């Protein structure tokens, strides 16, 4: 079982910055990919950014050059630095981890509880 604890959401004015953090508590699970997704009211959950254990990253076009994802493998922590925030970035942001159960070899994914980000105009 993997537990994810997110922090760093809040209310910010357009043009401002926020930094999200997500700590994964793992036991017999090897994390491969860590990422952030978001869901705005009335919309489907969408990918924001992901990062592999080797440091390769992928971003949604809408956040490129504004958001930066990073991770601390030793602490099983992923960060999302969000700059130049826009009202359309308002959403619940969810942490996601994908990896392998060391016991049975199954590939699994886990979600955090979500943290609200609200950008005012």
PDB file of C-alpha atoms in Angstrom:
ATOM      1  CA  UNK A   1       0.000   0.000   0.000  1.00  0.00           C
ATOM      2  CA  UNK A   2       1.198   3.484  -0.872  1.00  0.00           C
ATOM      3  CA  UNK A   3      -0.017   6.657   0.778  1.00  0.00           C
ATOM      4  CA  UNK A   4       0.417  10.059  -0.815  1.00  0.00           C
ATOM      5  CA  UNK A   5       0.285  13.311   1.121  1.00  0.00           C
ATOM      6  CA  UNK A   6       0.011  16.514  -0.881  1.00  0.00           C
ATOM      7  CA  UNK A   7       0.579  20.066   0.281  1.00  0.00           C
ATOM      8  CA  UNK A   8       1.096  23.559  -1.074  1.00  0.00           C
ATOM      9  CA  UNK A   9      -2.207  24.447  -2.684  1.00  0.00           C
ATOM     10  CA  UNK A  10      -4.040  27.665  -2.001  1.00  0.00           C
ATOM     11  CA  UNK A  11      -5.336  30.939  -3.376  1.00  0.00           C
ATOM     12  CA  UNK A  12      -3.076  33.162  -5.448  1.00  0.00           C
ATOM     13  CA  UNK A  13      -3.515  36.091  -7.796  1.00  0.00           C
ATOM     14  CA  UNK A  14      -2.872  35.740 -11.508  1.00  0.00           C
ATOM     15  CA  UNK A  15       0.835  35.975 -12.233  1.00  0.00           C
ATOM     16  CA  UNK A  16       1.738  34.532  -8.869  1.00  0.00           C
ATOM     17  CA  UNK A  17       3.461  31.292  -7.913  1.00  0.00           C
ATOM     18  CA  UNK A  18       2.773  28.204  -5.858  1.00  0.00           C
ATOM     19  CA  UNK A  19       4.799  25.086  -5.105  1.00  0.00           C
ATOM     20  CA  UNK A  20       3.089  21.754  -4.609  1.00  0.00           C
ATOM     21  CA  UNK A  21       4.688  18.838  -2.787  1.00  0.00           C
ATOM     22  CA  UNK A  22       3.723  15.195  -2.576  1.00  0.00           C
ATOM     23  CA  UNK A  23       5.356  12.676  -0.250  1.00  0.00           C
ATOM     24  CA  UNK A  24       4.866   8.986  -0.918  1.00  0.00           C
ATOM     25  CA  UNK A  25       4.980   6.521   1.946  1.00  0.00           C
ATOM     26  CA  UNK A  26       6.089   3.245   0.444  1.00  0.00           C
ATOM     27  CA  UNK A  27       6.971  -0.139   1.849  1.00  0.00           C
ATOM     28  CA  UNK A  28       7.578  -2.804  -0.773  1.00  0.00           C
ATOM     29  CA  UNK A  29       6.838  -0.619  -3.764  1.00  0.00           C
ATOM     30  CA  UNK A  30       9.345   0.690  -6.272  1.00  0.00           C
ATOM     31  CA  UNK A  31       8.262   4.043  -7.693  1.00  0.00           C
ATOM     32  CA  UNK A  32       8.976   4.587 -11.381  1.00  0.00           C
ATOM     33  CA  UNK A  33       6.927   7.594 -12.464  1.00  0.00           C
ATOM     34  CA  UNK A  34       5.643  10.457 -10.330  1.00  0.00           C
ATOM     35  CA  UNK A  35       3.331  13.105 -11.636  1.00  0.00           C
ATOM     36  CA  UNK A  36       0.679  15.722 -11.221  1.00  0.00           C
ATOM     37  CA  UNK A  37      -2.779  15.804 -12.734  1.00  0.00           C
ATOM     38  CA  UNK A  38      -5.555  18.330 -12.333  1.00  0.00           C
ATOM     39  CA  UNK A  39      -9.309  18.464 -12.590  1.00  0.00           C
ATOM     40  CA  UNK A  40     -11.290  21.639 -13.011  1.00  0.00           C
ATOM     41  CA  UNK A  41     -15.039  21.769 -12.284  1.00  0.00           C
ATOM     42  CA  UNK A  42     -17.000  20.114 -15.068  1.00  0.00           C
ATOM     43  CA  UNK A  43     -13.880  18.860 -16.816  1.00  0.00           C
ATOM     44  CA  UNK A  44     -12.010  15.593 -17.004  1.00  0.00           C
ATOM     45  CA  UNK A  45      -8.824  14.992 -15.084  1.00  0.00           C
ATOM     46  CA  UNK A  46      -5.829  15.888 -17.212  1.00  0.00           C
ATOM     47  CA  UNK A  47      -2.093  15.393 -17.061  1.00  0.00           C
ATOM     48  CA  UNK A  48      -0.046  18.376 -15.932  1.00  0.00           C
ATOM     49  CA  UNK A  49       3.467  16.945 -15.697  1.00  0.00           C
ATOM     50  CA  UNK A  50       5.237  13.654 -15.040  1.00  0.00           C
ATOM     51  CA  UNK A  51       8.804  12.712 -14.201  1.00  0.00           C
ATOM     52  CA  UNK A  52      10.536   9.337 -14.320  1.00  0.00           C
ATOM     53  CA  UNK A  53      12.993   7.987 -11.800  1.00  0.00           C
ATOM     54  CA  UNK A  54      15.736   8.938 -14.260  1.00  0.00           C
ATOM     55  CA  UNK A  55      14.586  12.521 -14.450  1.00  0.00           C
ATOM     56  CA  UNK A  56      12.857  12.561 -17.831  1.00  0.00           C
ATOM     57  CA  UNK A  57       9.888  14.913 -17.861  1.00  0.00           C
ATOM     58  CA  UNK A  58       6.752  15.510 -19.869  1.00  0.00           C
ATOM     59  CA  UNK A  59       4.434  18.510 -19.633  1.00  0.00           C
ATOM     60  CA  UNK A  60       1.032  19.477 -20.886  1.00  0.00           C
ATOM     61  CA  UNK A  61       1.363  22.134 -23.584  1.00  0.00           C
ATOM     62  CA  UNK A  62      -0.694  24.549 -21.489  1.00  0.00           C
ATOM     63  CA  UNK A  63       1.886  24.624 -18.680  1.00  0.00           C
ATOM     64  CA  UNK A  64       5.181  24.365 -20.558  1.00  0.00           C
ATOM     65  CA  UNK A  65       7.640  27.127 -19.655  1.00  0.00           C
ATOM     66  CA  UNK A  66       5.542  28.028 -16.590  1.00  0.00           C
ATOM     67  CA  UNK A  67       5.549  24.861 -14.472  1.00  0.00           C
ATOM     68  CA  UNK A  68       8.531  22.740 -13.420  1.00  0.00           C
ATOM     69  CA  UNK A  69       8.314  19.224 -12.024  1.00  0.00           C
ATOM     70  CA  UNK A  70      11.116  17.744  -9.943  1.00  0.00           C
ATOM     71  CA  UNK A  71      11.593  14.882  -7.521  1.00  0.00           C
ATOM     72  CA  UNK A  72      13.745  13.726  -4.652  1.00  0.00           C
ATOM     73  CA  UNK A  73      14.096   9.973  -5.093  1.00  0.00           C
ATOM     74  CA  UNK A  74      15.674   9.472  -1.689  1.00  0.00           C
ATOM     75  CA  UNK A  75      12.629  11.034  -0.024  1.00  0.00           C
ATOM     76  CA  UNK A  76       9.990   9.704  -2.461  1.00  0.00           C
ATOM     77  CA  UNK A  77       8.847  13.267  -2.985  1.00  0.00           C
ATOM     78  CA  UNK A  78       7.686  15.067  -6.109  1.00  0.00           C
ATOM     79  CA  UNK A  79       7.337  18.826  -6.481  1.00  0.00           C
ATOM     80  CA  UNK A  80       5.507  21.074  -8.897  1.00  0.00           C
ATOM     81  CA  UNK A  81       6.714  24.660  -9.107  1.00  0.00           C
ATOM     82  CA  UNK A  82       3.995  26.737 -10.724  1.00  0.00           C
ATOM     83  CA  UNK A  83       4.871  30.223 -11.961  1.00  0.00           C
ATOM     84  CA  UNK A  84       2.932  32.821 -13.936  1.00  0.00           C
ATOM     85  CA  UNK A  85      -0.311  31.247 -12.808  1.00  0.00           C
ATOM     86  CA  UNK A  86      -3.473  31.968 -14.771  1.00  0.00           C
ATOM     87  CA  UNK A  87      -7.139  31.727 -13.743  1.00  0.00           C
ATOM     88  CA  UNK A  88      -7.476  28.744 -16.084  1.00  0.00           C
ATOM     89  CA  UNK A  89      -4.980  26.863 -13.885  1.00  0.00           C
ATOM     90  CA  UNK A  90      -7.649  26.743 -11.168  1.00  0.00           C
ATOM     91  CA  UNK A  91      -8.328  23.106 -10.349  1.00  0.00           C
ATOM     92  CA  UNK A  92      -7.832  20.337  -7.838  1.00  0.00           C
ATOM     93  CA  UNK A  93      -4.308  19.017  -8.329  1.00  0.00           C
ATOM     94  CA  UNK A  94      -3.677  15.326  -7.738  1.00  0.00           C
ATOM     95  CA  UNK A  95      -0.386  13.563  -7.156  1.00  0.00           C
ATOM     96  CA  UNK A  96       0.070  10.226  -8.905  1.00  0.00           C
ATOM     97  CA  UNK A  97       2.729   7.547  -8.585  1.00  0.00           C
ATOM     98  CA  UNK A  98       3.224   4.469 -10.727  1.00  0.00           C
ATOM     99  CA  UNK A  99       5.541   1.614  -9.942  1.00  0.00           C
ATOM    100  CA  UNK A 100       6.059  -2.029  -9.180  1.00  0.00           C
ATOM    101  CA  UNK A 101       5.048  -4.040  -6.142  1.00  0.00           C
ATOM    102  CA  UNK A 102       8.282  -5.732  -5.099  1.00  0.00           C
ATOM    103  CA  UNK A 103       6.405  -8.738  -3.678  1.00  0.00           C
ATOM    104  CA  UNK A 104       4.276  -9.809  -6.633  1.00  0.00           C
ATOM    105  CA  UNK A 105       5.712  -7.740  -9.484  1.00  0.00           C
ATOM    106  CA  UNK A 106       2.397  -6.066 -10.242  1.00  0.00           C
ATOM    107  CA  UNK A 107       2.405  -2.599 -11.766  1.00  0.00           C
ATOM    108  CA  UNK A 108       0.186  -0.273  -9.772  1.00  0.00           C
ATOM    109  CA  UNK A 109      -0.765   3.386  -9.635  1.00  0.00           C
ATOM    110  CA  UNK A 110      -1.859   5.423  -6.654  1.00  0.00           C
ATOM    111  CA  UNK A 111      -3.529   8.820  -6.269  1.00  0.00           C
ATOM    112  CA  UNK A 112      -3.328  11.487  -3.612  1.00  0.00           C
ATOM    113  CA  UNK A 113      -6.396  13.117  -2.114  1.00  0.00           C
ATOM    114  CA  UNK A 114      -5.951  16.311  -4.122  1.00  0.00           C
ATOM    115  CA  UNK A 115      -5.109  19.881  -3.225  1.00  0.00           C
ATOM    116  CA  UNK A 116      -7.062  22.912  -4.390  1.00  0.00           C
ATOM    117  CA  UNK A 117      -5.323  25.599  -6.427  1.00  0.00           C
ATOM    118  CA  UNK A 118      -7.339  28.749  -7.078  1.00  0.00           C
ATOM    119  CA  UNK A 119      -6.014  31.579  -9.220  1.00  0.00           C
ATOM    120  CA  UNK A 120      -7.919  34.846  -9.067  1.00  0.00           C
ATOM    121  CA  UNK A 121      -7.952  37.344 -11.914  1.00  0.00           C
TER     122      UNK A 121
END
